[in-house]
mmCIF file of C-alpha atoms and ligand atoms in Angstrom:
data_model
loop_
_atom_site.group_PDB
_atom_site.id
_atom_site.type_symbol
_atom_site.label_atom_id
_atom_site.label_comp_id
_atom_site.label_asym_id
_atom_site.label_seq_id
_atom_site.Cartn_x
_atom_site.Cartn_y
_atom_site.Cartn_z
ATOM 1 C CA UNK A 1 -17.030 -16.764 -1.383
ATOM 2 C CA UNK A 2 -17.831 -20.127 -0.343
ATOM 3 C CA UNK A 3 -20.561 -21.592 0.740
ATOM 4 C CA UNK A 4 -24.276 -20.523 0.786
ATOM 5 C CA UNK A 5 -25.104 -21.036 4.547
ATOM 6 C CA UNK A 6 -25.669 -18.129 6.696
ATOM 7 C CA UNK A 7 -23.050 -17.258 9.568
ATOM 8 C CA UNK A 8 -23.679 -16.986 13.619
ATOM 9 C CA UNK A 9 -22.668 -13.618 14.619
ATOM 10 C CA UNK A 10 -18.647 -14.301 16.179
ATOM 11 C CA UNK A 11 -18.837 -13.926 19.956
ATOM 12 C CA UNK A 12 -15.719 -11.307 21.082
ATOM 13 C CA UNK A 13 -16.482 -11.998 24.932
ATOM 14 C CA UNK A 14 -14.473 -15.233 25.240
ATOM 15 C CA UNK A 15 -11.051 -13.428 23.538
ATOM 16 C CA UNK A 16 -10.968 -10.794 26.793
ATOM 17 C CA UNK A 17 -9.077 -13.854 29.177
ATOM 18 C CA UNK A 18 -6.591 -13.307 26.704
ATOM 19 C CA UNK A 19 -6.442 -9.788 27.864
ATOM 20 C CA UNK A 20 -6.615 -11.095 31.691
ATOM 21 C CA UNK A 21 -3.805 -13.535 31.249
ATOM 22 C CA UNK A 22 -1.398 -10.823 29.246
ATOM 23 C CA UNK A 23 1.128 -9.234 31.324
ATOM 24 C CA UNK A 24 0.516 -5.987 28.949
ATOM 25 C CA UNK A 25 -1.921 -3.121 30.660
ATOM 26 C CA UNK A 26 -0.961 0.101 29.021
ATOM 27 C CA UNK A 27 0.077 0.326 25.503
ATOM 28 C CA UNK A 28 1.795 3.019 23.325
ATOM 29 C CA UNK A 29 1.338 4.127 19.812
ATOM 30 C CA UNK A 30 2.998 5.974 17.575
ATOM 31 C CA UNK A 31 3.699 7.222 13.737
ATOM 32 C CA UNK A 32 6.835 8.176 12.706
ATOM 33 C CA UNK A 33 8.545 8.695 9.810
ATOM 34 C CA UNK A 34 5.895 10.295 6.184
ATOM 35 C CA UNK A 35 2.873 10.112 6.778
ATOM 36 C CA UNK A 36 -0.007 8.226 5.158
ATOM 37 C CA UNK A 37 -3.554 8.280 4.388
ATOM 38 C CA UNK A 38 -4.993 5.555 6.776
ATOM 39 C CA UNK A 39 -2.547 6.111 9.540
ATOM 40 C CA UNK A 40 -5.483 7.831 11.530
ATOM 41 C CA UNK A 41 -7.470 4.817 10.894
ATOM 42 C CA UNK A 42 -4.728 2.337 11.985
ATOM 43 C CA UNK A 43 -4.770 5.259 15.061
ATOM 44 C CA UNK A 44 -8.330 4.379 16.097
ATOM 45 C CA UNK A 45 -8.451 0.914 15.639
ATOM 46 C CA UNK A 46 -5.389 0.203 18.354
ATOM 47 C CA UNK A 47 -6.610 2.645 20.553
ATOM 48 C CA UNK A 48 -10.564 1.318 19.920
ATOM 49 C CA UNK A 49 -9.453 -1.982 20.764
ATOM 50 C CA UNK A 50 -7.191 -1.555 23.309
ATOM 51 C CA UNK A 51 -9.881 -0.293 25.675
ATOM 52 C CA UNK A 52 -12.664 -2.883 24.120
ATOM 53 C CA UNK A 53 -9.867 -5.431 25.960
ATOM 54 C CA UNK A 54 -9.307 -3.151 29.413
ATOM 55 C CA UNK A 55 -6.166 -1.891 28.193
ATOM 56 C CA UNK A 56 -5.389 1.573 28.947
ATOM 57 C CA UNK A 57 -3.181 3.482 25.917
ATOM 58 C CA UNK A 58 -0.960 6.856 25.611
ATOM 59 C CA UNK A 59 -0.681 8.288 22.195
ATOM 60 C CA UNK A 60 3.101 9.457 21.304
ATOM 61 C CA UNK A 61 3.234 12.790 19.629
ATOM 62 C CA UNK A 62 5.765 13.134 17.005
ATOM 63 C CA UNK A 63 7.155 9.614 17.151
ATOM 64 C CA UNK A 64 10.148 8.517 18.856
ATOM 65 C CA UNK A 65 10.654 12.292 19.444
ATOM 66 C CA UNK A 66 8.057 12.218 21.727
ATOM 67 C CA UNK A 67 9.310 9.610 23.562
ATOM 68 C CA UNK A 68 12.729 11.707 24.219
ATOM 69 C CA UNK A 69 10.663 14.678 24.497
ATOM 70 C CA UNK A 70 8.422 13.069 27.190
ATOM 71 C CA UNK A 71 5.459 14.179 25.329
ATOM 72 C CA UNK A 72 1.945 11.588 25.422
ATOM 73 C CA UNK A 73 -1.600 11.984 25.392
ATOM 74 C CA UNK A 74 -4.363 9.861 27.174
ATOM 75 C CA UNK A 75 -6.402 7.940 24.871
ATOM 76 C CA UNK A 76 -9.662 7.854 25.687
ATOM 77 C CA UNK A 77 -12.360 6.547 23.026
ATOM 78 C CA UNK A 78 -13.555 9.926 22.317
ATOM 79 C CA UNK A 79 -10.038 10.775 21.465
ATOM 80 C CA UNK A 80 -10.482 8.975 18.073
ATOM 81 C CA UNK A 81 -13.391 10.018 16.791
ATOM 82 C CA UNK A 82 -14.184 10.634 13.474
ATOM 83 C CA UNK A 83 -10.365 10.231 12.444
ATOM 84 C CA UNK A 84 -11.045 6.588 10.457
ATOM 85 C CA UNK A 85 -11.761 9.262 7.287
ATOM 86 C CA UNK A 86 -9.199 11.854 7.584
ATOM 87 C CA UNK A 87 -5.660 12.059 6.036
ATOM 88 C CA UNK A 88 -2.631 12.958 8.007
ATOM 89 C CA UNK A 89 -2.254 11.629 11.615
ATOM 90 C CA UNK A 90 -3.817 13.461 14.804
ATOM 91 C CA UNK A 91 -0.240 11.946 16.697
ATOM 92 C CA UNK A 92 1.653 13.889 14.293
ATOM 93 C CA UNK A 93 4.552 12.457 13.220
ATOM 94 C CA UNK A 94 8.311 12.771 12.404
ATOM 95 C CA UNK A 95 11.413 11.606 11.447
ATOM 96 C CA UNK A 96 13.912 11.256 15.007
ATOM 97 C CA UNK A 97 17.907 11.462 14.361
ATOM 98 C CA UNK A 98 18.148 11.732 17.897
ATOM 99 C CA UNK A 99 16.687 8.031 18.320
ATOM 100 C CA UNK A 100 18.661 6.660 16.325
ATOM 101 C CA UNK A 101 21.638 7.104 19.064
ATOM 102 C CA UNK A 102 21.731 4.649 22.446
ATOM 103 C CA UNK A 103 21.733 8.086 24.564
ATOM 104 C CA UNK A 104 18.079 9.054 22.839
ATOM 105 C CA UNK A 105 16.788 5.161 22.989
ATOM 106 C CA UNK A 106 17.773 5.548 26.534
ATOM 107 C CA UNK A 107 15.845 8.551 26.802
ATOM 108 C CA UNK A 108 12.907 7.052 24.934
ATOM 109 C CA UNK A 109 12.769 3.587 27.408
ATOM 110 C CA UNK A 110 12.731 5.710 30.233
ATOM 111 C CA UNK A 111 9.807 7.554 29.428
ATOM 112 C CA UNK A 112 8.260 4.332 28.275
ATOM 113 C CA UNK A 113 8.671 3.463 32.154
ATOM 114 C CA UNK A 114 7.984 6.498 33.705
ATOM 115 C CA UNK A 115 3.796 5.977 31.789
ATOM 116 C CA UNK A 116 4.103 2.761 32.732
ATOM 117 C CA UNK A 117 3.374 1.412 28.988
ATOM 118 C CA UNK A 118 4.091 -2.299 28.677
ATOM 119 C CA UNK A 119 4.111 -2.161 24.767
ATOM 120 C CA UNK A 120 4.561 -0.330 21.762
ATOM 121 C CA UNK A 121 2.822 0.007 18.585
ATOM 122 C CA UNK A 122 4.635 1.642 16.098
ATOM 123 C CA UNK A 123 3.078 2.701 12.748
ATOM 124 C CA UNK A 124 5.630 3.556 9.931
ATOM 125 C CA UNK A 125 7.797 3.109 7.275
ATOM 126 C CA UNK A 126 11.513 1.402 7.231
ATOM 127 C CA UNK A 127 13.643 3.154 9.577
ATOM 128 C CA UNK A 128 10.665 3.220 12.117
ATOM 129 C CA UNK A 129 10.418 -0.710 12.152
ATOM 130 C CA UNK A 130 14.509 -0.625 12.830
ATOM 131 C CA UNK A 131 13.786 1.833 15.698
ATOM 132 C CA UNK A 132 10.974 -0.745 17.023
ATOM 133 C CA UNK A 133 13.196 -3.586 16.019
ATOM 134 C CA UNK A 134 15.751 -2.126 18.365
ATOM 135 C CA UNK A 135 13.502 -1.253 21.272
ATOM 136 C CA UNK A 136 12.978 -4.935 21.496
ATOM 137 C CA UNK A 137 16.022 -6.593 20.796
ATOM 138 C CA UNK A 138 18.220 -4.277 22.710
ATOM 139 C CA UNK A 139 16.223 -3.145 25.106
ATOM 140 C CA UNK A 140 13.673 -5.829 25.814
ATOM 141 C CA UNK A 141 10.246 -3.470 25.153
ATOM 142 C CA UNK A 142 7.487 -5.225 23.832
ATOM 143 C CA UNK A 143 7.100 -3.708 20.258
ATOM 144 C CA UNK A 144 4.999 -4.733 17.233
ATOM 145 C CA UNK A 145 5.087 -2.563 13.640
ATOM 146 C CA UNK A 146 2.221 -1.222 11.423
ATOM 147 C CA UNK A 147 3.558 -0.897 7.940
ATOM 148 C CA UNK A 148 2.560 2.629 7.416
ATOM 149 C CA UNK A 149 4.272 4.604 4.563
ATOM 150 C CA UNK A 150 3.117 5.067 0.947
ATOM 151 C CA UNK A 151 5.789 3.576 -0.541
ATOM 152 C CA UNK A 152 4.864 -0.435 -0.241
ATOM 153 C CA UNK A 153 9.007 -1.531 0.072
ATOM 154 C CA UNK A 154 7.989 -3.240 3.145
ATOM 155 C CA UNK A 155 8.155 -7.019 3.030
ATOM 156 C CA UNK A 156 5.695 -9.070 4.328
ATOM 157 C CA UNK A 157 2.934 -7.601 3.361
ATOM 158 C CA UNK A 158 1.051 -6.860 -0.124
ATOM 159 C CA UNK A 159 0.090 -3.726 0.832
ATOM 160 C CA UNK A 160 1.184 -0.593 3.064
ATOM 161 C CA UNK A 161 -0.913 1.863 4.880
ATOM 162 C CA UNK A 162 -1.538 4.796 2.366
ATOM 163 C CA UNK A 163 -0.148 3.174 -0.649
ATOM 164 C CA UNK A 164 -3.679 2.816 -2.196
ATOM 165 C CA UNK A 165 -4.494 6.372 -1.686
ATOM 166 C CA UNK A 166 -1.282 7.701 -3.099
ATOM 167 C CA UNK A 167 -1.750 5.823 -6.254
ATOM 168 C CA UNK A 168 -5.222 6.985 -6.884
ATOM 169 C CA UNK A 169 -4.287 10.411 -6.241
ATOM 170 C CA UNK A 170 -1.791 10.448 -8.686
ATOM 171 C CA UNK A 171 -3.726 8.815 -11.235
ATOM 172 C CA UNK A 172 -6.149 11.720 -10.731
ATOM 173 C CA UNK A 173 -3.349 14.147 -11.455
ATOM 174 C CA UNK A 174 -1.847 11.992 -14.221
ATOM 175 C CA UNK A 175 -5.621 11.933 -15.852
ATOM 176 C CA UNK A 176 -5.458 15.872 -16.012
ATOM 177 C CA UNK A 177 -2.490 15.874 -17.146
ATOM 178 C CA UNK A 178 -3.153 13.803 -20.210
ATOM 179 C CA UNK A 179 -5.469 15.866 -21.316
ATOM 180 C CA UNK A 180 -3.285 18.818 -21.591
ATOM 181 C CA UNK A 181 -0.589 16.476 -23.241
ATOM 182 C CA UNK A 182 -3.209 14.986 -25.873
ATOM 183 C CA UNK A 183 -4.448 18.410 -26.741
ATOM 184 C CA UNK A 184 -0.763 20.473 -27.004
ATOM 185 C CA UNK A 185 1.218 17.480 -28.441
ATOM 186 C CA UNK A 186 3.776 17.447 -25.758
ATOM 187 C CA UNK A 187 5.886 14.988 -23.931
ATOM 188 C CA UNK A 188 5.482 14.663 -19.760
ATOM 189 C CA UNK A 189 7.476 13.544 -17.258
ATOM 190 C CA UNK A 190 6.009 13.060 -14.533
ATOM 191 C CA UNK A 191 8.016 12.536 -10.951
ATOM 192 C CA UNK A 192 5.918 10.073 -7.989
ATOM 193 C CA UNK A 193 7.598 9.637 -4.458
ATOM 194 C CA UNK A 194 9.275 6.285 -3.628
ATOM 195 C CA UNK A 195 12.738 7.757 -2.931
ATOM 196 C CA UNK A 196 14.105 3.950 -3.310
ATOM 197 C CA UNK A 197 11.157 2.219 -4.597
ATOM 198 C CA UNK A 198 9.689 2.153 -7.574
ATOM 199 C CA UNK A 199 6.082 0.684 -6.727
ATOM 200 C CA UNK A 200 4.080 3.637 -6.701
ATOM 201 C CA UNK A 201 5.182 4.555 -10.402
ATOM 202 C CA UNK A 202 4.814 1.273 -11.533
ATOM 203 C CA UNK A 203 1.603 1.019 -10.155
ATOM 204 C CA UNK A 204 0.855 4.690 -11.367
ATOM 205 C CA UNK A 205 2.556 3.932 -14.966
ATOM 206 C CA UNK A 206 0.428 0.932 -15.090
ATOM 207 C CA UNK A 207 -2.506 2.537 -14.290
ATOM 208 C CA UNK A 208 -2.490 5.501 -16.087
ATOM 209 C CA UNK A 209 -1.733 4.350 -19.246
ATOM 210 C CA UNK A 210 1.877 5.244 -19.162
ATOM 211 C CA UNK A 211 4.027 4.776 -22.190
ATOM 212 C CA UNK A 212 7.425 5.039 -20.098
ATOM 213 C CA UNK A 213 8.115 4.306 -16.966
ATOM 214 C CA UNK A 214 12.045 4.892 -14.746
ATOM 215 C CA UNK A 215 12.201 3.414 -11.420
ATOM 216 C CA UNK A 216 15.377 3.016 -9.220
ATOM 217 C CA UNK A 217 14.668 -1.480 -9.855
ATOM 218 C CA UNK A 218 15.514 -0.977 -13.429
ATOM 219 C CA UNK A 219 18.907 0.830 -15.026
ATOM 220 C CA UNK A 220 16.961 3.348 -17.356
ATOM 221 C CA UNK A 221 18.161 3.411 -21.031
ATOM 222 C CA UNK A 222 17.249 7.312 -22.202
ATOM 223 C CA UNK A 223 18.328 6.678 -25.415
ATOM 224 C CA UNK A 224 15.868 3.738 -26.123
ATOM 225 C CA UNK A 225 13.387 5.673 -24.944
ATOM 226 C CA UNK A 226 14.076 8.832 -27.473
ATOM 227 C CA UNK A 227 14.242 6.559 -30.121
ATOM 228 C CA UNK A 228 10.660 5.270 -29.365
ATOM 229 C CA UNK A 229 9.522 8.999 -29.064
ATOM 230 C CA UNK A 230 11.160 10.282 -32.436
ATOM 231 C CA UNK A 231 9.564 6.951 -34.277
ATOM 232 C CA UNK A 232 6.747 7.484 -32.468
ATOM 233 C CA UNK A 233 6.255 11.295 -34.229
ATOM 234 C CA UNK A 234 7.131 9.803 -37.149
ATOM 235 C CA UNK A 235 4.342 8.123 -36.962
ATOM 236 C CA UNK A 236 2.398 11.090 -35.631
ATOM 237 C CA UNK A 237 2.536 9.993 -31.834
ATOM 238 C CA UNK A 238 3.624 13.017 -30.189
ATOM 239 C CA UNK A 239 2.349 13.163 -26.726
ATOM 240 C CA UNK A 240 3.676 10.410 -23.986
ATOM 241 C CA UNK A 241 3.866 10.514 -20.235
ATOM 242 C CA UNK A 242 6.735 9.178 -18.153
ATOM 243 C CA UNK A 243 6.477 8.321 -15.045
ATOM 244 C CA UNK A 244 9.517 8.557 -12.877
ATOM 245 C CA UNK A 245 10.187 7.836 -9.029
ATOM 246 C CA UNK A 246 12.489 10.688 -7.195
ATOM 247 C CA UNK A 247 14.657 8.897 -6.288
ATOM 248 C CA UNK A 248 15.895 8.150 -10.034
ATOM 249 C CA UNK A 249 16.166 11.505 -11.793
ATOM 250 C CA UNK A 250 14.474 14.553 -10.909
ATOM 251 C CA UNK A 251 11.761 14.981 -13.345
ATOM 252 C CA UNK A 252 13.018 18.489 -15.106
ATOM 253 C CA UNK A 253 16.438 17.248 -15.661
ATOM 254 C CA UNK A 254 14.944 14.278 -17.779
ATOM 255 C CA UNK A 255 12.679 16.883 -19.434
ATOM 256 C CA UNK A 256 15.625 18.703 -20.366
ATOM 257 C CA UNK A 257 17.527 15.102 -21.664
ATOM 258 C CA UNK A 258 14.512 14.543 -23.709
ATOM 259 C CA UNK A 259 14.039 17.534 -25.432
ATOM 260 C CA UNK A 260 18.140 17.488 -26.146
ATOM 261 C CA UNK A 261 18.075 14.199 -27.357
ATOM 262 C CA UNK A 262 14.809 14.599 -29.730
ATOM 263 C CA UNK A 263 13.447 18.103 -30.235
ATOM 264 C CA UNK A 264 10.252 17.760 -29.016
ATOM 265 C CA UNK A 265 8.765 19.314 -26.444
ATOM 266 C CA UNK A 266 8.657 18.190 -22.945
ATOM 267 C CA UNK A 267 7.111 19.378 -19.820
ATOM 268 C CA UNK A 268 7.692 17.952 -16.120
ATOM 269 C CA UNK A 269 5.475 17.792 -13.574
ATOM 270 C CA UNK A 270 6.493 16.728 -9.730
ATOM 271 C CA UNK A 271 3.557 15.118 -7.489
ATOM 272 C CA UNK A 272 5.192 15.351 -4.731
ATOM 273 C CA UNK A 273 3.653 15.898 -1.373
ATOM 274 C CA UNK A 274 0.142 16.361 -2.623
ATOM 275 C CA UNK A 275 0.530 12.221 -2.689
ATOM 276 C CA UNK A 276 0.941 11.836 1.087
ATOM 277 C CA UNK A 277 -2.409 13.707 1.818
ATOM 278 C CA UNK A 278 -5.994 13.200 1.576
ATOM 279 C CA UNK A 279 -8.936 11.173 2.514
ATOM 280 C CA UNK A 280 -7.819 7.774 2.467
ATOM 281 C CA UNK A 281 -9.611 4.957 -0.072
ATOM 282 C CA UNK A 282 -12.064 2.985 1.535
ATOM 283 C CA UNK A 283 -9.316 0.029 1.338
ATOM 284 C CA UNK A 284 -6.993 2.176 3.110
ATOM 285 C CA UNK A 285 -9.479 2.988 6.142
ATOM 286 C CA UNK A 286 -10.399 -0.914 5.862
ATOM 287 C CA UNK A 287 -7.012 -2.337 5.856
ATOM 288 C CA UNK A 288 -5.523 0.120 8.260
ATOM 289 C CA UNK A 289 -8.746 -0.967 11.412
ATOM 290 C CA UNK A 290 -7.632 -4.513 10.424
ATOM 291 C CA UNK A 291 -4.122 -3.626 10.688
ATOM 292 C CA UNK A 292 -4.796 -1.345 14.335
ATOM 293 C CA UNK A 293 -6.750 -4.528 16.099
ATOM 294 C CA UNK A 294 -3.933 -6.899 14.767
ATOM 295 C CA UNK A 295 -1.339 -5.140 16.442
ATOM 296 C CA UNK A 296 -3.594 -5.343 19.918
ATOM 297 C CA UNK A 297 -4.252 -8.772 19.758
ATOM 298 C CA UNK A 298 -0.842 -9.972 18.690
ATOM 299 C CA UNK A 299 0.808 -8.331 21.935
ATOM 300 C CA UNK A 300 -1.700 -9.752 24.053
ATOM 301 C CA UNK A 301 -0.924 -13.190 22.764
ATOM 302 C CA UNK A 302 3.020 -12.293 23.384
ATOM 303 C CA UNK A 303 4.052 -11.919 19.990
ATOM 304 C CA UNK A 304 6.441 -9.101 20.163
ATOM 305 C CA UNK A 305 9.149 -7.587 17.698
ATOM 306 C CA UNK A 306 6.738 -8.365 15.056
ATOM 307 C CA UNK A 307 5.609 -6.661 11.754
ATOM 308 C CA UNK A 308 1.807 -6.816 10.524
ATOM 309 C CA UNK A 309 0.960 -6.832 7.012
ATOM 310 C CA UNK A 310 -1.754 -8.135 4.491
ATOM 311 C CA UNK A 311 -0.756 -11.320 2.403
ATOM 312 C CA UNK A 312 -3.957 -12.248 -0.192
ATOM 313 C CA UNK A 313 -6.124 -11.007 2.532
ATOM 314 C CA UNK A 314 -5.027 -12.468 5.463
ATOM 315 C CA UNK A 315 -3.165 -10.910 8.126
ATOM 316 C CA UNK A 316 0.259 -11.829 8.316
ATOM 317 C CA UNK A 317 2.938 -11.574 10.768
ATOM 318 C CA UNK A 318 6.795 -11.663 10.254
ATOM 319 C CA UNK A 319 9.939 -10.761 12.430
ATOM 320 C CA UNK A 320 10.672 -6.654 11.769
ATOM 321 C CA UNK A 321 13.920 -7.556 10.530
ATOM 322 C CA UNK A 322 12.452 -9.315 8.233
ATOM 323 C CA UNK A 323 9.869 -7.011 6.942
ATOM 324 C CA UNK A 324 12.945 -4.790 6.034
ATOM 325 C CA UNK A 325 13.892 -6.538 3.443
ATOM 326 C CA UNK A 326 12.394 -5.160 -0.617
ATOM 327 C CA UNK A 327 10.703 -7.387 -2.511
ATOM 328 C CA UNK A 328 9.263 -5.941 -6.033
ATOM 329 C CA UNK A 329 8.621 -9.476 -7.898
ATOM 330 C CA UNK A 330 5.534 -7.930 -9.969
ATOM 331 C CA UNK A 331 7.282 -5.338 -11.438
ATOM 332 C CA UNK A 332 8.971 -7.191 -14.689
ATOM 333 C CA UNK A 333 5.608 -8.162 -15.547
ATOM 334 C CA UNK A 334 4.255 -4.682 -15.077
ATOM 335 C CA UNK A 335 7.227 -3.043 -17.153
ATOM 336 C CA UNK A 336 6.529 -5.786 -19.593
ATOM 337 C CA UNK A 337 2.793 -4.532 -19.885
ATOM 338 C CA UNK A 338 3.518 -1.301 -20.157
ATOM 339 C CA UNK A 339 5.923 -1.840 -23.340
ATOM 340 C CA UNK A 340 3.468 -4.222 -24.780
ATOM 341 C CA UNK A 341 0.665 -1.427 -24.149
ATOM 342 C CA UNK A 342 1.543 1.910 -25.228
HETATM 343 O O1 F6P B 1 7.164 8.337 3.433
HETATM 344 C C1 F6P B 1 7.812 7.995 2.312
HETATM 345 C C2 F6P B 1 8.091 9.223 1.481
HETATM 346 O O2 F6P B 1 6.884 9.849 1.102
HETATM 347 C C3 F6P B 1 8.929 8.889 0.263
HETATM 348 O O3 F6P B 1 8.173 8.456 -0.820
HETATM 349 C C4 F6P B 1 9.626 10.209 0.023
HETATM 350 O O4 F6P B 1 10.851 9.984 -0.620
HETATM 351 C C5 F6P B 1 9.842 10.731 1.402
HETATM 352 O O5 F6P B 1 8.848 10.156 2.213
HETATM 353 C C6 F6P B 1 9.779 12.226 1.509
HETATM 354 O O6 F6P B 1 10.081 12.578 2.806
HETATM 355 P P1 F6P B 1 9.887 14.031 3.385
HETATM 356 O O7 F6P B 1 8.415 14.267 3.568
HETATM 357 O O8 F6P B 1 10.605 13.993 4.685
HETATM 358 O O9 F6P B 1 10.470 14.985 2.412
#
C-alpha cells in the first residue's frame, strides 16, 4: 500500500444527487441459474444500498421464473439481515426454459411494469447474463449482471461469486481424501463441477497437490497418464489423485479406464453439489458487497446492459455480451506446474 499518510473518512452524502438525477426508483434483483456461496451477500449489498440512495427494491423469487410467475417480495433492510454469512440464496433461485421464449420475456416485462421496477439486477451465471442481455437489448429494461456462479467462465472479471468457496471446499475434501489414498496405496479420481470449464479443477489440482489433472480446455491423453502411473509404481509411487471436471468424463468411468489400462487400483469420488453450498470465504462475502453496491451505483449513473466483475482489484465493467465470452489464459501455466510438481 502506498503511502504512509492517514486518510479523511470518504463523505457518501454528496453521491445521493446522483440518486435524485437517475430516472431509476425501484429496482429488481434476482439469482438465477446454480447457486453460489456469496450470492446472499451480493443479495444484501444491492438491496442495502439501494435504500441508503432512496431507492425502493422487490426481490424476484426463483429468477426469471418469478418474473413469469408474478412472484416478488418487498425489500426492506431488515429483509437482509444476517444473510452476508450464509450459503445458498434467501431469493431462491432457478434455471427458466420458459424465459428463454419471447412469449415468457413478454410475460416477465410485464410484471416488471406492473411493480413498477425501473431496473434489474441480475446475479448469475452464463445463460442468466443472455437473459439480462436480452431484457435490454430487445426489450429496452435497464439491466446490469452480477457474475454469480462457481464456475469463473465469465469474462471480465478475475473472479466469480462463489468460486473461492467452491475451491476451498473441495480442497477440504481432496485433503481427506489423500489421506485414505496415502495410507491404502490407491489411485483417485476425483470429479469437480465446471460442466464446460475447467477452472475449478485446475485451481483444485493446483491446490491440492494433484498429480493429474482432465479438464474440457485440454484433449486428455489416458494413455500418457497410465504410463506415468505404472512407472510411477515402479518406482514405488502408488497413490495419485486426478482431478477431473464433469463435464469431461464422469469420474467412475475413468476409474474403470485406469484400472484396465494398469492394474492398480482406483477409486472415484464425485464432489458434486456439496461444492455449491456453505458459508462463503471471507473473500466471497467481501467481493460479493463490492459486487451488490456496484451494480446500484452503475444504474444510477445510466450504465445499463452491463456486467460487473473484479479485474486486480478493481471493479470492472464490460458489455454482457461480452462477459460471455471464456477466457482460461492461466491454465497452461497451471497444467505446466502441476507436471513439473508431482
Ligand atoms: O452453477 C454452475 C454449476 O454448478 C456447474 O458447475 C454444474 O455443471 C451445474 O451448475 C450443475 O447444475 P445443476 O445444479 O442444475 O445440476
Amino acid at each position: 500500500m502506498a503511502g504512509s499518510g492517514i486518510l479523511l473518512l470518504p463523505a457518501i452524502d454528496s453521491s445521493y444527487s446522483m440518486a435524485q438525477k437517475s430516472k431509476i426508483k425501484k429496482i429488481g434483483v434476482l439469482t438465477s441459474g446454480g447457486d453460489g456461496p456469496g450470492m446472499n451477500a451480493a443479495v444484501r449489498g444491492v438491496v442495502r444500498s439501494a435504500l441508503s440512495y432512496g431507492l425502493k427494491v422487490e426481490g424476484i423469487m426463483r429468477g426469471y421464473q418469478g418474473l413469469i410467475d408474478n412472484d416478488l417480495v418487498d425489500m426492506g433492510p431488515r429483509s437482509v439481515s444476517g444473510i452476508i454469512g450464509r450459503g445458498g440464496t434467501i431469493l431462491k433461485t432457478a434455471r427458466s426454459p420458459e424465459f428463454r421464449s419471447e412469449k415468457g420475456q413478454k410475460k416477465a416485462v410485464a410484471t416488471l411494469k406492473r411493480h413498477k421496477i425501473d431496473a434489474l439486477v441480475v446475479i448469475g451465471g452464463d445463460g442468466s447474463y443472455l437473459g439480462a442481455s436480452e431484457l435490454y437489448h430487445k426489450w429496452g429494461v435497464p439491466t446490469i449482471g452480477l457474475p454469480g456462479t462457481i464456475d469463473n467462465d465469465l469474462h471480465g472479471t478475475d473472479q466469480t461469486i462463489g468460486c473461492n468457496t467452491a475451491i476451498n471446499t473441495a480442497l477440504d475434501a481432496i485433503d481427506k481424501i489423500r489421506d485414505t489414498a496415502h495410507s491404502m496405496e490407491r489411485i483417485f479420481i476425483v470429479e469437480v463441477m465446471g460442466n464446460r470449464s475447467g477452472y475449478i479443477a485446475m485451481e483444485v489440482a493446483l491446490g491440492s497437490g494433484a498429480e493429474d489433472v482432465v479438464v474440457p480446455e485440454f484433449k486428455p491423453d489416458y494413455k500418457a497418464m497410465c504410463d506415468r502411473m505404472i512407472k510411477g509404481a515402479k518406482r514405488g509411487k502408488v497413490s495419485w489423485i486426478i482431478v477431473v471436471s464433469e463435464g469431461v468424463v464422469k469420474a467412475n468411468a475413468l476409474a474403470d479406464t485406469i484400472t484396465n489400462m494398469t492394474g492398480l487400483e482406483t477409486r472415484s469420488v464425485v464432489l458434486g453439489h456439496v461444492q455449491r453450498g456453505g458459508n462463503p470465504c471471507g473473500m466471497d462475502r467481501v467481493l460479493s458487497t463490492r459486487f451488490g453496491v456496484a451494480a446500484v451505483e452503475e444504474l444510477l449513473k445510466g450504465n445499463y446492459g452491463k456486467a460487473i466483475g473484479v479485474i486486480q482489484d478493481q471493479i470492472n465493467i464490460i458489455p454482457l455480451a461480452e462477459a460471455r465470452k471464456r477466457s482460461f489464459d492461466k491454465f497452461k501455466e497451471y497444467y505446466r506446474l502441476i507436471s513439473m510438481l508431482r
